[in-house]
Amino acid sequence: MENQQPFKFLDKATDTPMALSQLVDTFEEMCRIPVGSDDDTVLFETTTDNFTGIELFFFTLIRQYPNPTGGHYHLHMDVIYEPNEANQHFHTTVNQRGLGAEDIFAYVRHSPAYLSAQNERIVKVSVYLDEI
């Protein structure tokens, strides 16, 4: 895969335990790394699911940008928590483009899911890059 600089930065920067606020700050910093295209967007998703065979709460940021074959890279940062009464009802899917002039990171930091999760224990942070 070409243009892995954002992935390498994010993977290395999230290698040590961090608070959710630091992880969001780091993801925002990674989004400033040029990818050679203006067709670049950020997605914010939350859900409780058993993708791994165990039910977990996923707080996910995704940077989407073009790849050379006409598709898109999706650079994910999943911040994973144990589900609880507070987070089980959050099911969010927000695209930066749908917010108009509002900054996606301001939206994330003021979201009920962020406010609920910021003081919870993080089970795992997963960073990965896939192509769509």
XYZ file of C-alpha atoms in Angstrom:
132
model
C 0.000 0.000 0.000
C 1.262 3.419 -0.923
C 0.984 6.518 1.242
C 1.287 4.771 4.576
C 2.831 7.766 6.359
C -0.429 8.603 8.208
C -0.775 4.952 9.275
C 2.822 4.713 10.483
C 2.446 7.955 12.455
C -0.822 6.886 14.107
C 0.334 3.332 14.813
C 3.530 4.546 16.499
C 1.879 7.465 18.343
C -0.764 5.213 19.925
C 1.732 2.551 20.991
C 1.586 3.514 24.675
C -1.464 3.789 26.942
C -3.258 7.082 26.415
C -6.468 8.746 27.537
C -9.284 9.153 25.024
C -8.605 12.897 24.833
C -4.979 12.216 23.864
C -6.026 9.629 21.299
C -8.450 12.061 19.629
C -5.744 14.772 19.682
C -3.297 12.336 18.062
C -5.800 11.320 15.384
C -6.459 14.991 14.638
C -2.704 15.604 14.350
C -2.387 12.637 11.969
C -5.096 14.166 9.775
C -2.760 17.103 9.105
C -0.305 14.793 7.307
C -0.798 15.443 3.578
C -2.048 12.540 1.471
C -1.746 14.187 -1.942
C -5.471 14.793 -2.386
C -8.186 17.136 -1.233
C -10.646 14.204 -1.314
C -9.987 13.466 2.340
C -12.628 13.060 5.052
C -13.029 11.881 8.637
C -15.759 9.589 9.908
C -16.827 9.076 13.518
C -18.625 5.911 14.529
C -19.714 4.307 17.784
C -21.408 0.986 18.355
C -21.608 -1.972 20.684
C -21.040 -5.206 18.821
C -19.335 -8.586 19.016
C -17.007 -8.234 15.989
C -14.353 -10.112 17.974
C -16.635 -12.768 19.468
C -16.958 -10.733 22.666
C -19.416 -7.860 22.972
C -17.481 -4.583 23.160
C -18.114 -0.861 22.719
C -16.233 0.673 19.779
C -15.390 4.384 19.615
C -13.971 4.719 16.110
C -12.365 7.479 14.054
C -11.647 6.805 10.380
C -9.677 8.888 7.902
C -10.738 8.152 4.339
C -8.556 9.224 1.415
C -8.000 8.084 -2.188
C -5.689 5.262 -3.149
C -3.913 5.078 -6.533
C -6.355 2.482 -7.955
C -9.425 4.714 -7.695
C -10.646 3.370 -4.374
C -10.052 4.668 -0.882
C -7.862 3.926 2.090
C -9.671 3.748 5.416
C -7.334 4.410 8.332
C -9.121 3.250 11.494
C -8.492 3.969 15.133
C -10.792 1.822 17.258
C -10.832 2.707 20.933
C -12.418 -0.318 22.568
C -14.257 -0.443 25.887
C -16.276 -2.945 27.854
C -19.960 -2.241 27.255
C -21.883 -0.703 30.128
C -25.220 0.975 30.829
C -23.848 4.333 29.715
C -22.318 3.369 26.367
C -24.547 0.554 25.073
C -27.083 2.918 23.536
C -24.593 4.965 21.491
C -24.836 4.204 17.784
C -23.205 7.055 15.890
C -22.202 7.441 12.264
C -21.081 10.943 11.298
C -19.191 12.015 8.200
C -17.194 15.239 8.337
C -18.814 16.317 5.072
C -22.269 16.114 6.637
C -21.385 18.641 9.327
C -21.043 21.656 7.039
C -18.777 24.225 8.659
C -18.654 22.427 12.028
C -15.298 20.847 12.825
C -15.524 17.058 13.112
C -13.166 16.991 16.090
C -15.205 19.602 17.974
C -18.258 17.463 17.217
C -16.499 14.341 18.537
C -15.275 16.069 21.708
C -18.775 17.331 22.501
C -20.593 14.119 21.616
C -22.394 12.212 24.384
C -20.334 9.101 23.523
C -17.045 10.962 24.040
C -18.218 12.594 27.263
C -19.318 9.203 28.573
C -16.191 7.305 27.494
C -13.500 9.808 28.415
C -13.235 8.558 32.000
C -13.807 4.854 31.300
C -11.021 2.258 31.182
C -9.876 1.551 27.631
C -9.570 -2.161 26.900
C -7.583 -1.772 23.685
C -6.663 0.642 20.910
C -6.525 -0.851 17.436
C -5.047 1.005 14.466
C -5.336 -0.497 11.008
C -5.455 0.488 7.350
C -7.682 -1.141 4.768
C -8.676 -0.405 1.195
C -12.221 -0.105 -0.096
